[in-house]
mmCIF file of C-alpha atoms in Angstrom:
data_model
loop_
_atom_site.group_PDB
_atom_site.id
_atom_site.type_symbol
_atom_site.label_atom_id
_atom_site.label_comp_id
_atom_site.label_asym_id
_atom_site.label_seq_id
_atom_site.Cartn_x
_atom_site.Cartn_y
_atom_site.Cartn_z
ATOM 1 C CA GLN A 1 28.978 -9.620 -16.659
ATOM 2 C CA GLU A 2 26.357 -8.337 -19.137
ATOM 3 C CA ILE A 3 23.525 -9.701 -17.003
ATOM 4 C CA ALA A 4 24.912 -8.069 -13.863
ATOM 5 C CA GLU A 5 25.136 -4.717 -15.636
ATOM 6 C CA GLY A 6 21.603 -5.013 -17.056
ATOM 7 C CA VAL A 7 19.941 -5.668 -13.697
ATOM 8 C CA ASP A 8 18.487 -2.761 -11.758
ATOM 9 C CA TRP A 9 19.972 -3.739 -8.391
ATOM 10 C CA ASN A 10 18.061 -1.019 -6.551
ATOM 11 C CA VAL A 11 14.810 -2.775 -7.466
ATOM 12 C CA VAL A 12 16.207 -6.182 -6.505
ATOM 13 C CA PHE A 13 17.369 -4.964 -3.099
ATOM 14 C CA MET A 14 14.167 -2.994 -2.537
ATOM 15 C CA PHE A 15 12.060 -6.073 -3.305
ATOM 16 C CA GLY A 16 14.278 -8.289 -1.154
ATOM 17 C CA GLY A 17 14.106 -5.774 1.679
ATOM 18 C CA GLY A 18 10.314 -5.789 1.533
ATOM 19 C CA LEU A 19 10.222 -9.586 1.685
ATOM 20 C CA ALA A 20 12.698 -9.615 4.568
ATOM 21 C CA MET A 21 10.652 -7.029 6.427
ATOM 22 C CA GLY A 22 7.511 -9.129 5.990
ATOM 23 C CA ALA A 23 9.311 -12.195 7.329
ATOM 24 C CA ALA A 24 10.671 -10.205 10.275
ATOM 25 C CA LEU A 25 7.205 -8.851 11.089
ATOM 26 C CA ASP A 26 5.901 -12.422 11.134
ATOM 27 C CA ALA A 27 8.806 -13.861 13.116
ATOM 28 C CA SER A 28 8.777 -11.111 15.744
ATOM 29 C CA GLY A 29 5.056 -11.451 16.375
ATOM 30 C CA PHE A 30 4.490 -7.773 15.571
ATOM 31 C CA SER A 31 2.077 -8.472 12.733
ATOM 32 C CA ARG A 32 0.014 -10.815 14.922
ATOM 33 C CA TRP A 33 -0.025 -8.205 17.694
ATOM 34 C CA LEU A 34 -1.065 -5.496 15.237
ATOM 35 C CA ALA A 35 -3.714 -7.763 13.724
ATOM 36 C CA LEU A 36 -5.180 -8.395 17.171
ATOM 37 C CA ALA A 37 -5.043 -4.683 17.984
ATOM 38 C CA ILE A 38 -6.830 -3.797 14.751
ATOM 39 C CA ALA A 39 -9.374 -6.591 14.992
ATOM 40 C CA GLY A 40 -10.015 -6.286 18.714
ATOM 41 C CA SER A 41 -11.288 -9.841 19.037
ATOM 42 C CA GLY A 42 -8.752 -11.299 16.626
ATOM 43 C CA ALA A 43 -11.258 -11.752 13.764
ATOM 44 C CA LEU A 44 -11.638 -9.442 10.778
ATOM 45 C CA ASP A 45 -13.847 -9.946 7.761
ATOM 46 C CA PRO A 46 -12.035 -9.598 4.422
ATOM 47 C CA PHE A 47 -13.895 -6.402 3.428
ATOM 48 C CA THR A 48 -12.946 -4.562 6.637
ATOM 49 C CA LEU A 49 -9.338 -5.721 6.434
ATOM 50 C CA THR A 50 -9.176 -4.619 2.807
ATOM 51 C CA ALA A 51 -10.510 -1.164 3.729
ATOM 52 C CA ILE A 52 -7.992 -0.891 6.588
ATOM 53 C CA ALA A 53 -5.204 -1.992 4.224
ATOM 54 C CA ALA A 54 -6.178 0.686 1.698
ATOM 55 C CA LEU A 55 -6.296 3.356 4.397
ATOM 56 C CA LEU A 56 -2.906 2.245 5.731
ATOM 57 C CA GLY A 57 -1.270 2.357 2.300
ATOM 58 C CA PHE A 58 -2.878 5.714 1.551
ATOM 59 C CA ALA A 59 -1.830 7.256 4.883
ATOM 60 C CA ILE A 60 1.788 6.143 4.548
ATOM 61 C CA THR A 61 2.154 7.844 1.144
ATOM 62 C CA PHE A 62 1.842 11.334 2.596
ATOM 63 C CA PRO A 63 5.207 11.467 4.382
ATOM 64 C CA ALA A 64 6.894 9.024 1.987
ATOM 65 C CA SER A 65 7.116 8.252 -1.702
ATOM 66 C CA ASN A 66 4.637 5.812 -3.180
ATOM 67 C CA THR A 67 7.351 3.176 -3.579
ATOM 68 C CA ALA A 68 8.529 3.501 0.011
ATOM 69 C CA ALA A 69 4.931 3.371 1.240
ATOM 70 C CA ALA A 70 4.348 0.147 -0.682
ATOM 71 C CA MET A 71 7.554 -1.349 0.739
ATOM 72 C CA VAL A 72 6.259 -0.715 4.255
ATOM 73 C CA SER A 73 2.536 -1.367 3.897
ATOM 74 C CA VAL A 74 2.416 -4.443 1.642
ATOM 75 C CA PRO A 75 4.474 -6.796 3.858
ATOM 76 C CA LEU A 76 2.709 -5.458 6.941
ATOM 77 C CA VAL A 77 -0.754 -6.013 5.450
ATOM 78 C CA ALA A 78 0.216 -9.498 4.233
ATOM 79 C CA SER A 79 1.377 -10.385 7.731
ATOM 80 C CA ILE A 80 -1.787 -8.990 9.318
ATOM 81 C CA ALA A 81 -4.005 -10.918 6.889
ATOM 82 C CA LYS A 82 -2.102 -14.103 7.616
ATOM 83 C CA GLY A 83 -2.379 -13.417 11.350
ATOM 84 C CA VAL A 84 -6.176 -13.157 11.268
ATOM 85 C CA GLY A 85 -6.716 -15.959 8.765
ATOM 86 C CA VAL A 86 -7.781 -13.886 5.753
ATOM 87 C CA ASN A 87 -6.565 -14.586 2.213
ATOM 88 C CA PRO A 88 -3.961 -11.814 1.782
ATOM 89 C CA VAL A 89 -4.518 -11.201 -1.942
ATOM 90 C CA ALA A 90 -7.318 -8.611 -1.658
ATOM 91 C CA PRO A 91 -5.829 -6.641 1.276
ATOM 92 C CA VAL A 92 -2.338 -6.638 -0.266
ATOM 93 C CA LEU A 93 -3.725 -5.512 -3.609
ATOM 94 C CA ALA A 94 -5.702 -2.754 -1.866
ATOM 95 C CA ALA A 95 -2.623 -1.552 0.020
ATOM 96 C CA ALA A 96 -0.476 -1.580 -3.118
ATOM 97 C CA LEU A 97 -3.072 0.280 -5.178
ATOM 98 C CA ALA A 98 -3.693 2.788 -2.386
ATOM 99 C CA CYS A 99 0.018 3.597 -2.321
ATOM 100 C CA SER A 100 -0.365 4.895 -5.885
ATOM 101 C CA ILE A 101 -3.357 7.132 -5.154
ATOM 102 C CA SER A 102 -1.704 10.018 -3.376
ATOM 103 C CA SER A 103 -0.951 13.101 -5.432
ATOM 104 C CA ALA A 104 -1.504 15.892 -2.932
ATOM 105 C CA LEU A 105 2.144 16.485 -2.003
ATOM 106 C CA PRO A 106 5.391 16.764 -3.970
ATOM 107 C CA SER A 107 6.939 13.929 -1.947
ATOM 108 C CA THR A 108 4.624 11.284 -3.400
ATOM 109 C CA THR A 109 5.974 10.959 -6.945
ATOM 110 C CA PRO A 110 8.714 12.523 -9.072
ATOM 111 C CA PRO A 111 6.160 14.151 -11.432
ATOM 112 C CA MET A 112 4.518 15.898 -8.478
ATOM 113 C CA ALA A 113 7.945 17.077 -7.300
ATOM 114 C CA ILE A 114 8.685 18.435 -10.777
ATOM 115 C CA VAL A 115 5.371 20.303 -10.889
ATOM 116 C CA TYR A 116 5.983 21.828 -7.468
ATOM 117 C CA GLY A 117 9.610 22.566 -8.323
ATOM 118 C CA SER A 118 8.524 24.649 -11.308
ATOM 119 C CA GLY A 119 7.390 27.337 -8.868
ATOM 120 C CA LYS A 120 4.105 27.795 -10.743
ATOM 121 C CA VAL A 121 2.004 25.813 -8.246
ATOM 122 C CA ARG A 122 1.756 26.693 -4.572
ATOM 123 C CA MET A 123 1.832 23.892 -2.000
ATOM 124 C CA ALA A 124 -1.557 24.919 -0.575
ATOM 125 C CA ASN A 125 -3.210 24.737 -4.008
ATOM 126 C CA MET A 126 -1.543 21.431 -4.795
ATOM 127 C CA PHE A 127 -2.776 19.979 -1.518
ATOM 128 C CA LYS A 128 -6.349 21.325 -1.833
ATOM 129 C CA VAL A 129 -6.884 19.896 -5.295
ATOM 130 C CA GLY A 130 -4.872 16.755 -4.636
ATOM 131 C CA ILE A 131 -6.568 15.727 -1.391
ATOM 132 C CA VAL A 132 -10.053 15.937 -2.938
ATOM 133 C CA SER A 133 -9.091 13.729 -5.874
ATOM 134 C CA ASP A 134 -7.115 11.409 -3.571
ATOM 135 C CA LEU A 135 -10.086 10.865 -1.266
ATOM 136 C CA LEU A 136 -12.399 10.199 -4.220
ATOM 137 C CA ARG A 137 -9.993 7.610 -5.628
ATOM 138 C CA LEU A 138 -9.611 6.019 -2.193
ATOM 139 C CA ALA A 139 -13.398 5.761 -1.807
ATOM 140 C CA VAL A 140 -13.717 4.081 -5.211
ATOM 141 C CA LEU A 141 -10.896 1.683 -4.331
ATOM 142 C CA VAL A 142 -12.401 0.719 -0.966
ATOM 143 C CA ALA A 143 -15.855 0.249 -2.502
ATOM 144 C CA THR A 144 -14.817 -1.833 -5.513
ATOM 145 C CA GLU A 145 -11.535 -3.615 -4.815
ATOM 146 C CA PRO A 146 -12.828 -6.425 -2.550
ATOM 147 C CA TYR A 147 -15.358 -7.445 -5.210
ATOM 148 C CA LEU A 148 -12.877 -7.233 -8.070
ATOM 149 C CA ALA A 149 -10.246 -9.161 -6.113
ATOM 150 C CA GLY A 150 -12.853 -11.792 -5.216
ATOM 151 C CA ALA A 151 -13.835 -12.152 -8.869
ATOM 152 C CA LEU A 152 -10.189 -12.519 -9.894
ATOM 153 C CA LEU A 153 -9.582 -15.129 -7.197
ATOM 154 C CA ARG A 154 -12.628 -17.111 -8.339
ATOM 155 C CA LEU A 155 -11.382 -16.969 -11.933
ATOM 156 C CA LYS A 156 -8.057 -18.412 -10.808
ATOM 157 C CA GLY A 157 -9.783 -20.993 -8.597
ATOM 158 C CA LEU A 158 -8.274 -19.650 -5.363
#
């Protein structure tokens, strides 16, 4: 009973839902279709796939919260990487990190909603400042993450 009360079931179900969605994307063939559509010829190099994964995660965070964006983009990117024969670690990491970049809109994180809700910051100002910093962080992520992920994989022998 104590264990059941101490577990954050929302997190458990959210994580399970993400895994189920990834499995469904694989089983339905959607991820393979999307991988072929993105790659054109069916072959993507890891750097390009990682950049696409980061852009996908980043783009999804604008209409959704960072957590919801990660739930959608991470299983999708993992399925795409598997579909084109790329180790999914770097693209999945890029997508997950990119989901945490966005800070231009109140919908992205509770702190941004609180700031906007105070009435002291206008939406236009929040977006102008936020989008510049978001794009800078995205550029740094795209430029560095494939190399850092590769170094981590080599350290682990993968």
